[in-house]
mmCIF file with all atom_site columns, C-alpha atoms in Angstrom:
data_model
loop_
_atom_site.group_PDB
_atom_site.id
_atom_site.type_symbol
_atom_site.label_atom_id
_atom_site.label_alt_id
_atom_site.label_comp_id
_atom_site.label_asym_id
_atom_site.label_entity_id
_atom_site.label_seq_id
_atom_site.pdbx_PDB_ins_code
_atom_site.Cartn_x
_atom_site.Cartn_y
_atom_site.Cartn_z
_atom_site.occupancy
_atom_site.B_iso_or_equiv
_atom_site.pdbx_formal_charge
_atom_site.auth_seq_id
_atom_site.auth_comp_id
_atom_site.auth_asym_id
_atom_site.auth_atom_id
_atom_site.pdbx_PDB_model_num
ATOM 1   C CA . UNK A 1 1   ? 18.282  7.790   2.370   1.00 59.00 ? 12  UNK A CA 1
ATOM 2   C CA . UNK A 1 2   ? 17.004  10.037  5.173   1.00 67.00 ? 13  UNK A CA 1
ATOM 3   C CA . UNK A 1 3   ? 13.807  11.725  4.434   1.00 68.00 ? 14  UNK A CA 1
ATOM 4   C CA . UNK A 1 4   ? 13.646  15.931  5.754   1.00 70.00 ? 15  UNK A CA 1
ATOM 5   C CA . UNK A 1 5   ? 11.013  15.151  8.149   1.00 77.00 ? 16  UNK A CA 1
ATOM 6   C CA . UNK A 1 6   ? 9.167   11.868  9.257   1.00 84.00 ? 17  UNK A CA 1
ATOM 7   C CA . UNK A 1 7   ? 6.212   11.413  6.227   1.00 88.00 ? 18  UNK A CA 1
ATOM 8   C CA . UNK A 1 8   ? 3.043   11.316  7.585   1.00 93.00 ? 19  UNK A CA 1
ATOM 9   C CA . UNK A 1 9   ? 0.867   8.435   6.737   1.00 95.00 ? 20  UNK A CA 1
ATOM 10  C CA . UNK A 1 10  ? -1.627  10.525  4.748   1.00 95.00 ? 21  UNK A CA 1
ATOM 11  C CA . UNK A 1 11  ? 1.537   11.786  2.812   1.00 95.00 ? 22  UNK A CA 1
ATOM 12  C CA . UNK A 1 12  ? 2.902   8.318   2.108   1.00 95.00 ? 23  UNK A CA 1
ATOM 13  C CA . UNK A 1 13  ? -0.818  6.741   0.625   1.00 96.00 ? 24  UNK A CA 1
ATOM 14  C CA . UNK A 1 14  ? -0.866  10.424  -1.393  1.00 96.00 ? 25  UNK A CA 1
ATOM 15  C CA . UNK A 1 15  ? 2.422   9.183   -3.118  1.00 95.00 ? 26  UNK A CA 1
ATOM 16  C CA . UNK A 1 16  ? 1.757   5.667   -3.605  1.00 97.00 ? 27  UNK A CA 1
ATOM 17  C CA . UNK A 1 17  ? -1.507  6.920   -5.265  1.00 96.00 ? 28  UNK A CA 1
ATOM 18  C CA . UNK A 1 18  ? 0.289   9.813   -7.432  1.00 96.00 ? 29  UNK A CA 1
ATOM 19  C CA . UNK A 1 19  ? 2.731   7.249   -8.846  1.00 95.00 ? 30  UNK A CA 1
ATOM 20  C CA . UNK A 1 20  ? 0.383   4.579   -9.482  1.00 96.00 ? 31  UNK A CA 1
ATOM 21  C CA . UNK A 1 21  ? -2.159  6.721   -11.097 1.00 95.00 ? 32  UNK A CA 1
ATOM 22  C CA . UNK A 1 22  ? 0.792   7.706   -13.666 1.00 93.00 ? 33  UNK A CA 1
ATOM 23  C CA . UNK A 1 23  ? 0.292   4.204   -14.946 1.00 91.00 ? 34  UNK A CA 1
ATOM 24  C CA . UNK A 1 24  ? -3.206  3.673   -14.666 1.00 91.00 ? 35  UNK A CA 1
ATOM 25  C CA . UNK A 1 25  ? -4.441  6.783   -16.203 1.00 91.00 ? 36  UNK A CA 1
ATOM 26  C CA . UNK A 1 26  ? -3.405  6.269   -19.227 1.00 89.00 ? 37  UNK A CA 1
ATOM 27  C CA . UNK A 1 27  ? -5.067  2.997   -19.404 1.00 85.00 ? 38  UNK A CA 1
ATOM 28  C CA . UNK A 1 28  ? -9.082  4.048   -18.402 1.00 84.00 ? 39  UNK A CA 1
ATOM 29  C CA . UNK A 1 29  ? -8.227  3.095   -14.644 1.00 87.00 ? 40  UNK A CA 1
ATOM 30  C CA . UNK A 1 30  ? -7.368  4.883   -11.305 1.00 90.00 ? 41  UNK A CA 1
ATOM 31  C CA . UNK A 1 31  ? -5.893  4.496   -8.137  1.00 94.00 ? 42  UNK A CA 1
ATOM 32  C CA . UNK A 1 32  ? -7.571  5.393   -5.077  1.00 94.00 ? 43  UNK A CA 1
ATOM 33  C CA . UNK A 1 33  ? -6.937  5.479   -1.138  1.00 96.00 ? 44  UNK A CA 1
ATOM 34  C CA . UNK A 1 34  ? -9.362  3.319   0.544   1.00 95.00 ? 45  UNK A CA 1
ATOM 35  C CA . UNK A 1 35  ? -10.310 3.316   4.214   1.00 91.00 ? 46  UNK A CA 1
ATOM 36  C CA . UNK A 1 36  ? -9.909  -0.217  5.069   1.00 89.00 ? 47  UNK A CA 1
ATOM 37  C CA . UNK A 1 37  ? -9.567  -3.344  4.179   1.00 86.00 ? 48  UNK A CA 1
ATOM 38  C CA . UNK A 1 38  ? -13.984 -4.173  4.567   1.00 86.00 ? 49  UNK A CA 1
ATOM 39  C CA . UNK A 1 39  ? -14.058 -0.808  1.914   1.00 87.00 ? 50  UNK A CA 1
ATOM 40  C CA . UNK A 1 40  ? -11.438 -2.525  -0.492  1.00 88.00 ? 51  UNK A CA 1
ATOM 41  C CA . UNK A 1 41  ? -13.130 -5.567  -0.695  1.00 84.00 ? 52  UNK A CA 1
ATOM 42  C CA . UNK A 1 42  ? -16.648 -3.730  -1.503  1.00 85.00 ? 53  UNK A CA 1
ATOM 43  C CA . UNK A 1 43  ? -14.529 -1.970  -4.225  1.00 84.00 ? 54  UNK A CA 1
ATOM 44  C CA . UNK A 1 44  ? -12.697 -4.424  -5.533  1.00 84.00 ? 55  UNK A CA 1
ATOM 45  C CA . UNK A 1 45  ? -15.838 -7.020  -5.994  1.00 79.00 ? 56  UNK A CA 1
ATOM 46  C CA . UNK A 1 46  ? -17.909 -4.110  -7.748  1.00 78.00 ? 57  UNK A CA 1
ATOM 47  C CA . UNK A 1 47  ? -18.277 -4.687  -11.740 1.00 67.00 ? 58  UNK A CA 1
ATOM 48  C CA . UNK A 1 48  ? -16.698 -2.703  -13.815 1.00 68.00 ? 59  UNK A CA 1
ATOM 49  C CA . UNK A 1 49  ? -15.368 -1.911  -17.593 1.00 67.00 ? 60  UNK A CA 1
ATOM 50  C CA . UNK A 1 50  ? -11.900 -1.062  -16.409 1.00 72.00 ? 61  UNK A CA 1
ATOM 51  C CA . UNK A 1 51  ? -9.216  -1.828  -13.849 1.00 78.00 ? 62  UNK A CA 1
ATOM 52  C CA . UNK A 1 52  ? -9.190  -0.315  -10.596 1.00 88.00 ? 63  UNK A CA 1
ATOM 53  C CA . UNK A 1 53  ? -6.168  -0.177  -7.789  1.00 94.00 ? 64  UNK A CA 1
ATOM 54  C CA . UNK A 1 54  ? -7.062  0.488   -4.545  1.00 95.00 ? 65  UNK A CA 1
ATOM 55  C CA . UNK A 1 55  ? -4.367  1.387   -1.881  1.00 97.00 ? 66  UNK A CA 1
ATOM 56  C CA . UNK A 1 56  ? -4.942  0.293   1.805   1.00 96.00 ? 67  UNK A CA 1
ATOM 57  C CA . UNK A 1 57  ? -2.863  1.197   4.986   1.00 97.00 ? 68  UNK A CA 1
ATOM 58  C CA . UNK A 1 58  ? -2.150  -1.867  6.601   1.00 96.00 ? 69  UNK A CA 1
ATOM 59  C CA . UNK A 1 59  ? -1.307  -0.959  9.849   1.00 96.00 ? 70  UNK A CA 1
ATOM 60  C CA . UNK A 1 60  ? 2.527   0.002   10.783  1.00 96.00 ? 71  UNK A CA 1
ATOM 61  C CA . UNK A 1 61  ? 4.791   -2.080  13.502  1.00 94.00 ? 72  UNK A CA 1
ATOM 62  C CA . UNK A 1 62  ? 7.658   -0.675  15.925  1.00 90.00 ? 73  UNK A CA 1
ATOM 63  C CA . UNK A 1 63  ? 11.276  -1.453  15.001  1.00 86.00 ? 74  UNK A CA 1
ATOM 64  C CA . UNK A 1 64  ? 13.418  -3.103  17.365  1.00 80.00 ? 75  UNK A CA 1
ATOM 65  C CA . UNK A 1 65  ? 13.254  -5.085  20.749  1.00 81.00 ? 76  UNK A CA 1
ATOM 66  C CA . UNK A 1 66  ? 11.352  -3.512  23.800  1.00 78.00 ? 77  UNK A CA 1
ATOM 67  C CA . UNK A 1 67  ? 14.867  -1.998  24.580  1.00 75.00 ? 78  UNK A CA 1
ATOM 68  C CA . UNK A 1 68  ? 15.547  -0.046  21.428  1.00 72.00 ? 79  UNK A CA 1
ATOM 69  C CA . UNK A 1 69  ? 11.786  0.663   20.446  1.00 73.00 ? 80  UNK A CA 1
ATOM 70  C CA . UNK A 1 70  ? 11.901  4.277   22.230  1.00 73.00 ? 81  UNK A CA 1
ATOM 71  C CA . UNK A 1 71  ? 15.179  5.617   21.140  1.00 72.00 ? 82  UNK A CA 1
ATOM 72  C CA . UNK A 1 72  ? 14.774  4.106   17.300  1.00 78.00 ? 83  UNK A CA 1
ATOM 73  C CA . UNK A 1 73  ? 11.669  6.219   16.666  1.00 85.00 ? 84  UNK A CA 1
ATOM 74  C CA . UNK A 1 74  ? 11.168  4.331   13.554  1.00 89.00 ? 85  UNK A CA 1
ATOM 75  C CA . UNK A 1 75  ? 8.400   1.643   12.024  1.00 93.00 ? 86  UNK A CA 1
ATOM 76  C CA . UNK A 1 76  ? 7.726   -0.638  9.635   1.00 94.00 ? 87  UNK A CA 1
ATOM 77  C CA . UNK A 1 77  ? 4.430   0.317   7.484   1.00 96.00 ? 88  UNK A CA 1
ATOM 78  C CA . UNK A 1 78  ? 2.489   -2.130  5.159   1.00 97.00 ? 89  UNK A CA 1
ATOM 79  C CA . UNK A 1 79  ? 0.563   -1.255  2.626   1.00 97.00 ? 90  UNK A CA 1
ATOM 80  C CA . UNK A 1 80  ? -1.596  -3.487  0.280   1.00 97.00 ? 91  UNK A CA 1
ATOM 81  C CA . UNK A 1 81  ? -2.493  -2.139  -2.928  1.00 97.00 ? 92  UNK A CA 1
ATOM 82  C CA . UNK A 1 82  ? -5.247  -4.192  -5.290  1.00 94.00 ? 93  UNK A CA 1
ATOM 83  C CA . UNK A 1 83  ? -5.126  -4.489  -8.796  1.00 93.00 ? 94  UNK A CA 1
ATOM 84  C CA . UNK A 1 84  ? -8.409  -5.621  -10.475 1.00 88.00 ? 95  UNK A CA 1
ATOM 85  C CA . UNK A 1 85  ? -9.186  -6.001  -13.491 1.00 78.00 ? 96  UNK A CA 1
ATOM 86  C CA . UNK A 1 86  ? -12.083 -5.082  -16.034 1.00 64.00 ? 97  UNK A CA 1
ATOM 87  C CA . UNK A 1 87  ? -14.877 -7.059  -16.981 1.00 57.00 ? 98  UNK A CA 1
ATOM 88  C CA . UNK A 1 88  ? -14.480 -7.140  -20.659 1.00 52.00 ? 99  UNK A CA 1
ATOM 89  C CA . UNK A 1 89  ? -15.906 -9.261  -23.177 1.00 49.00 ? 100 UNK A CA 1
ATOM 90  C CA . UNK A 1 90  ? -14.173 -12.351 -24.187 1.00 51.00 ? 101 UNK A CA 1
ATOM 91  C CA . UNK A 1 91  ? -15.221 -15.931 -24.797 1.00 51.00 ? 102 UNK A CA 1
ATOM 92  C CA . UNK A 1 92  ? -12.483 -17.288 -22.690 1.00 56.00 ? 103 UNK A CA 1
ATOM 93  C CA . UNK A 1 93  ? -11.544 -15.160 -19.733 1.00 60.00 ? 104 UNK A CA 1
ATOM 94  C CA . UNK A 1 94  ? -8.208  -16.936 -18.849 1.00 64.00 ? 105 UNK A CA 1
ATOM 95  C CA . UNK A 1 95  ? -7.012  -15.063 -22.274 1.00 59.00 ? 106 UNK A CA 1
ATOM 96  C CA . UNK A 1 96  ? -6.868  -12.163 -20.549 1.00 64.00 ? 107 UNK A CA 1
ATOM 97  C CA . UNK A 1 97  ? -4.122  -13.237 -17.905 1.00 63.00 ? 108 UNK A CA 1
ATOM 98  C CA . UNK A 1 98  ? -1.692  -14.197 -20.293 1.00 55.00 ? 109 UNK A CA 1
ATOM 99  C CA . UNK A 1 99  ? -2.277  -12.854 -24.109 1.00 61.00 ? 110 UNK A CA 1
ATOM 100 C CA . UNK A 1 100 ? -3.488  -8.899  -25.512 1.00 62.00 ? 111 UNK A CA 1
ATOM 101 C CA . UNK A 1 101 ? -7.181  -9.347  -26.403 1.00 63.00 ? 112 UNK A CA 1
ATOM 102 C CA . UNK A 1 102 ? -8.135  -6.238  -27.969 1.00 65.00 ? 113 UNK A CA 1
ATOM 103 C CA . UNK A 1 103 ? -6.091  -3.195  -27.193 1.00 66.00 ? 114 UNK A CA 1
ATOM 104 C CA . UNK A 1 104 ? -5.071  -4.795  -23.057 1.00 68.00 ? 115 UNK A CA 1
ATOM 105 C CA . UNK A 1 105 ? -2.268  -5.896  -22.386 1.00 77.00 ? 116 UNK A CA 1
ATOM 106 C CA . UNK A 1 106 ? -1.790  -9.169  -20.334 1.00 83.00 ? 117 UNK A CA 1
ATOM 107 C CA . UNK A 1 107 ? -3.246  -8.599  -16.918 1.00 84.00 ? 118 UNK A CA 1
ATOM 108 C CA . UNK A 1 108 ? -0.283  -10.613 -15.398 1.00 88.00 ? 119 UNK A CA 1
ATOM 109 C CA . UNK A 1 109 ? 2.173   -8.153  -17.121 1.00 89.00 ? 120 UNK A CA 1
ATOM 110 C CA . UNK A 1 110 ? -0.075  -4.750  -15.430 1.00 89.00 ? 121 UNK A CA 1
ATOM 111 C CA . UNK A 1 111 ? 0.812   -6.617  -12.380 1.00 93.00 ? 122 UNK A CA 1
ATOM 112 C CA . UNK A 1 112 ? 4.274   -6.813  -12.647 1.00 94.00 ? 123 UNK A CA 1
ATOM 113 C CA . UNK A 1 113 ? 4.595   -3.309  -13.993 1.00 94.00 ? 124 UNK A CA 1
ATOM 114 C CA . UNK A 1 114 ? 2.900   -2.000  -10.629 1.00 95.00 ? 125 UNK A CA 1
ATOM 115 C CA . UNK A 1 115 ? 4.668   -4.349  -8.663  1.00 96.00 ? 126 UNK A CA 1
ATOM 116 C CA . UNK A 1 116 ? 7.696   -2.747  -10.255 1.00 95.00 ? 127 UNK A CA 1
ATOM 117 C CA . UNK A 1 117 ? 6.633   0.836   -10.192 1.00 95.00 ? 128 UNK A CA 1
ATOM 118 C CA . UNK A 1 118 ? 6.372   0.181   -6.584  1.00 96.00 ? 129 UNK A CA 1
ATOM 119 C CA . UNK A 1 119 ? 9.951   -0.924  -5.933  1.00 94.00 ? 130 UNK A CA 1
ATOM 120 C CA . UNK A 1 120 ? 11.369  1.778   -7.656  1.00 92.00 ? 131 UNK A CA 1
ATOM 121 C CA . UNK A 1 121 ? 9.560   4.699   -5.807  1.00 92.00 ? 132 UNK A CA 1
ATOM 122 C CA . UNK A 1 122 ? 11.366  7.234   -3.964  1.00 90.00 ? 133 UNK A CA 1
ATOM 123 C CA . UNK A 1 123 ? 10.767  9.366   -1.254  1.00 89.00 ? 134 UNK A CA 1
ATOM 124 C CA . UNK A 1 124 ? 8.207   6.952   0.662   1.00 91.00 ? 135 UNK A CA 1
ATOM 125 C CA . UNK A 1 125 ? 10.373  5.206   2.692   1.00 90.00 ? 136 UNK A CA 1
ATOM 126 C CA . UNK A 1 126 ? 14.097  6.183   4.863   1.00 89.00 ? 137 UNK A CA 1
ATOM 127 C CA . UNK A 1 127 ? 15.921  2.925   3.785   1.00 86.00 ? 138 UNK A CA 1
ATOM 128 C CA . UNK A 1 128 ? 17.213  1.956   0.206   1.00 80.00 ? 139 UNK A CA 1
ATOM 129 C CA . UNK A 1 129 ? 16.237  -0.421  -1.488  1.00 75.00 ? 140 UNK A CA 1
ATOM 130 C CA . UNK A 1 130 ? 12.761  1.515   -1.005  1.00 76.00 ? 141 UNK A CA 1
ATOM 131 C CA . UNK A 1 131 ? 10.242  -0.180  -0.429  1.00 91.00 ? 142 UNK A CA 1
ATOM 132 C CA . UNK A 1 132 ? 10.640  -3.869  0.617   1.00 93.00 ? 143 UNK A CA 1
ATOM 133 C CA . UNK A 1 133 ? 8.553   -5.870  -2.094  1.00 94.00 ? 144 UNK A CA 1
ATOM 134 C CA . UNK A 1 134 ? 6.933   -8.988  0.161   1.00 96.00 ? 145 UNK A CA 1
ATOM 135 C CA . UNK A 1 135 ? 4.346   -10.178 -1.910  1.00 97.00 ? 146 UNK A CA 1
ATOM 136 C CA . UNK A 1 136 ? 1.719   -10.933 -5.147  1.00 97.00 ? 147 UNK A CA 1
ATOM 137 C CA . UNK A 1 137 ? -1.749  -12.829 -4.018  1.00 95.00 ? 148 UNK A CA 1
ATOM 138 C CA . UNK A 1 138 ? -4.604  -13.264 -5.613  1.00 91.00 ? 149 UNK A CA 1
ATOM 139 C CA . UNK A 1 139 ? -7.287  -11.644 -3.926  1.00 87.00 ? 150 UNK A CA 1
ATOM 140 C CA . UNK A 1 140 ? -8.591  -14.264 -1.581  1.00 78.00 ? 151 UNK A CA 1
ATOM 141 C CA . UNK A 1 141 ? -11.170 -14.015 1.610   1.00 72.00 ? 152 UNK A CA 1
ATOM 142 C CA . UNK A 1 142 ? -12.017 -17.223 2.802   1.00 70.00 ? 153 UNK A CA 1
ATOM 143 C CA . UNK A 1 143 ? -14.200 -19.104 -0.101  1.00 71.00 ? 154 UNK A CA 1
ATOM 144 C CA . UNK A 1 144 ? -14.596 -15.516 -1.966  1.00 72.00 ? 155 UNK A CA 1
ATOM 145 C CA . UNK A 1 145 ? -11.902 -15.218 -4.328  1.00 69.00 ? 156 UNK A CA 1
ATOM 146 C CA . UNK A 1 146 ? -11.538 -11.888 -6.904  1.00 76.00 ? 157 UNK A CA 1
ATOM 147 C CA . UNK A 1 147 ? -10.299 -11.222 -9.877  1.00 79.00 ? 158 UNK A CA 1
ATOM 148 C CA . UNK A 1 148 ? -7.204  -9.459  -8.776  1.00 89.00 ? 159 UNK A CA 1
ATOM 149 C CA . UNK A 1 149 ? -4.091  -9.763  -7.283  1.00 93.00 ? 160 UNK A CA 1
ATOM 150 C CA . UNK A 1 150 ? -2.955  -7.687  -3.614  1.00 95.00 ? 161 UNK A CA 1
ATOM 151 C CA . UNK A 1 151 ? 0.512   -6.990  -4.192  1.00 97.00 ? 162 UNK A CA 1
ATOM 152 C CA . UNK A 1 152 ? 2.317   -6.479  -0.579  1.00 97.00 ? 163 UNK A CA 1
ATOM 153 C CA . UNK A 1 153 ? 4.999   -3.819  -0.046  1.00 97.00 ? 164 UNK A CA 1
ATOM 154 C CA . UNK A 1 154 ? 6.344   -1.918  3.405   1.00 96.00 ? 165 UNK A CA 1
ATOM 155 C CA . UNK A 1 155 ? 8.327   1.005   4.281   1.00 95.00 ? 166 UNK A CA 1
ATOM 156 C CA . UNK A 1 156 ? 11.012  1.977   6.903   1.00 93.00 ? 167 UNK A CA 1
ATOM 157 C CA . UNK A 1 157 ? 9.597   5.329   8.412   1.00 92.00 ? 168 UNK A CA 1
ATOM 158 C CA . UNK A 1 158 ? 10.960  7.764   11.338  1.00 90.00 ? 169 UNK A CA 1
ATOM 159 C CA . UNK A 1 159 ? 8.250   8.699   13.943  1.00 86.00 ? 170 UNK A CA 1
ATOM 160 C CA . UNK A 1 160 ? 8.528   11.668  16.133  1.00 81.00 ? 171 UNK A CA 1
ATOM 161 C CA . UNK A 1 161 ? 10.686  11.120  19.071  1.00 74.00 ? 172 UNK A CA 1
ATOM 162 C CA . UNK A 1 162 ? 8.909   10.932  22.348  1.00 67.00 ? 173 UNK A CA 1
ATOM 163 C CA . UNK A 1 163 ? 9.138   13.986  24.639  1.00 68.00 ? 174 UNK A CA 1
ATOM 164 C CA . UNK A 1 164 ? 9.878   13.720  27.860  1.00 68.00 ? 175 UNK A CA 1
ATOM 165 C CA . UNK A 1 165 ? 8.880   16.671  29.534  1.00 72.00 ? 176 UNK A CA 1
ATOM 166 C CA . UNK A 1 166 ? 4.931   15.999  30.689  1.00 66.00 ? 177 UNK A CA 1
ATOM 167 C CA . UNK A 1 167 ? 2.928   19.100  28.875  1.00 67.00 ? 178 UNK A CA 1
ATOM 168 C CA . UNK A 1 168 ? 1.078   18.882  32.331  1.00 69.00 ? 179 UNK A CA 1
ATOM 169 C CA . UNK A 1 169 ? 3.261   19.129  34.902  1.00 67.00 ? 180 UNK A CA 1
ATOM 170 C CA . UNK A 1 170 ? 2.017   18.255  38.347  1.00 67.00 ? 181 UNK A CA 1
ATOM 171 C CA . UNK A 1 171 ? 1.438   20.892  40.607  1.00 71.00 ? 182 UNK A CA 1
ATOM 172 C CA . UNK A 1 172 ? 2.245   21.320  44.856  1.00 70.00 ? 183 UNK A CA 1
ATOM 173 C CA . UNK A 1 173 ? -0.791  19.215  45.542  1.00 67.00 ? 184 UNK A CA 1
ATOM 174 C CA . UNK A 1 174 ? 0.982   16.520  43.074  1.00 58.00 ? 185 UNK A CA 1
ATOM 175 C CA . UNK A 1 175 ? -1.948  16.095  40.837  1.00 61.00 ? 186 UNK A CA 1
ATOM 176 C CA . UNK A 1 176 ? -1.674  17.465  36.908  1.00 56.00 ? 187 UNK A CA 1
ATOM 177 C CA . UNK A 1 177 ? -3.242  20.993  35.505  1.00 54.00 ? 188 UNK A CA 1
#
C-alpha cells in the first residue's frame, strides 16, 4: 500500500482518533489526542462515569542501518492509545472485566474490539498488514497502577526525502547568506 503523500503526524493521531471515536461514541466515551505521555497519565487517573481513550505519539524511529537510513526515507511510528474505564457502581469491581453489569459490556471485550479496530485501519500506515499490533498492558507506572489497559501499535511511514542542494549556498567569501 503506498500512501499519495507521506501523512503527517498530526494527520495520522487525527485518524486514529476519527476511527476510535466511531466506537466510543456510541458508548458515552471519547477519544482524544493527548500531548504526552505526563498528560495521559493525568487523564487517565482522573475519575470519571465513563470510559475514556487517549491517543499518545510515541515517538517515531528511522528504518534501516546507518547505510540505508538516507535513501529509505521511511520510519517506524508508535503510538499508545489508553483505554480506561468508568467508575461505575458495583459491589464487586472485578465483574466488570469479565461479565455485562448493567447495560456495559465486558471491559476486556472493549479492549479487544479497539485493539481490533486498530489492526484493521487503513490509510495510516504504507505497509499491509497496517498497523503492526505489539501489545495490551495494563496501565502501569512504577507502584501506580490504573484501571486501563495501553494497547501498543506502530506504523511504516515515508518521510520527505532529504534535499541536497543547501537553501543557503555559500557565497565568494565561502561563508552562507
Amino acid at each position: 500500500m503506498s500512501l499519495p503523500a507521506p501523512l503527517k503526524i498530526s494527520e495520522q493521531a487525527n485518524a486514529i482518533c476519527s476511527a476510535l471515536n466511531t466506537w466510543a461514541q456510541p458508548r458515552g466515551a471519547k477519544a482524544v489526542v493527548v500531548s504526552n505521555l505526563r498528560d495521559m497519565w493525568e487523564i487517565a487517573s482522573q475519575t470519571s462515569q465513563s470510559p475514556s481513550i487517549l491517543v499518545c505519539f510515541g515517538g517515531a524511529v528511522a528504518r534501516g542501518d546507518y547505510a540505508h537510513v538516507s535513501t529509505w526515507h521511511r520510519e517506524d511510528r508508535e503510538w499508545l492509545i489508553a483505554v480506561t474505564r468508568g467508575r461505575g457502581f458495583t459491589s464487586v469491581r472485578g465483574d466488570t472485566l469479565s461479565k455485562q453489569v448493567g447495560n456495559a459490556e465486558p471491559f476486556y471485550d472493549s479492549v479487544e474490539s479497539l485493539r481490533d479496530l486498530l489492526r484493521c485501519m487503513l490509510g495510516i500506515s504504507e505497509e499491509t498488514p497496517t498497523p503492526d499490533y505489539i501489545s495490551i498492558k495494563p496501565m502501569a507506572m512504577g507502584s501506580m497502577v490504573l484501571d486501563g489497559y495501553l494497547i501498543t501499535i506502530k506504523t511504516a511511514n515515508d518521510i520527505p526525502g532529504i534535499v541536497l542542494t543547501s537553501p543557503n549556498p555559500p557565497t565568494n567569501d565561502g561563508y552562507a547568506v
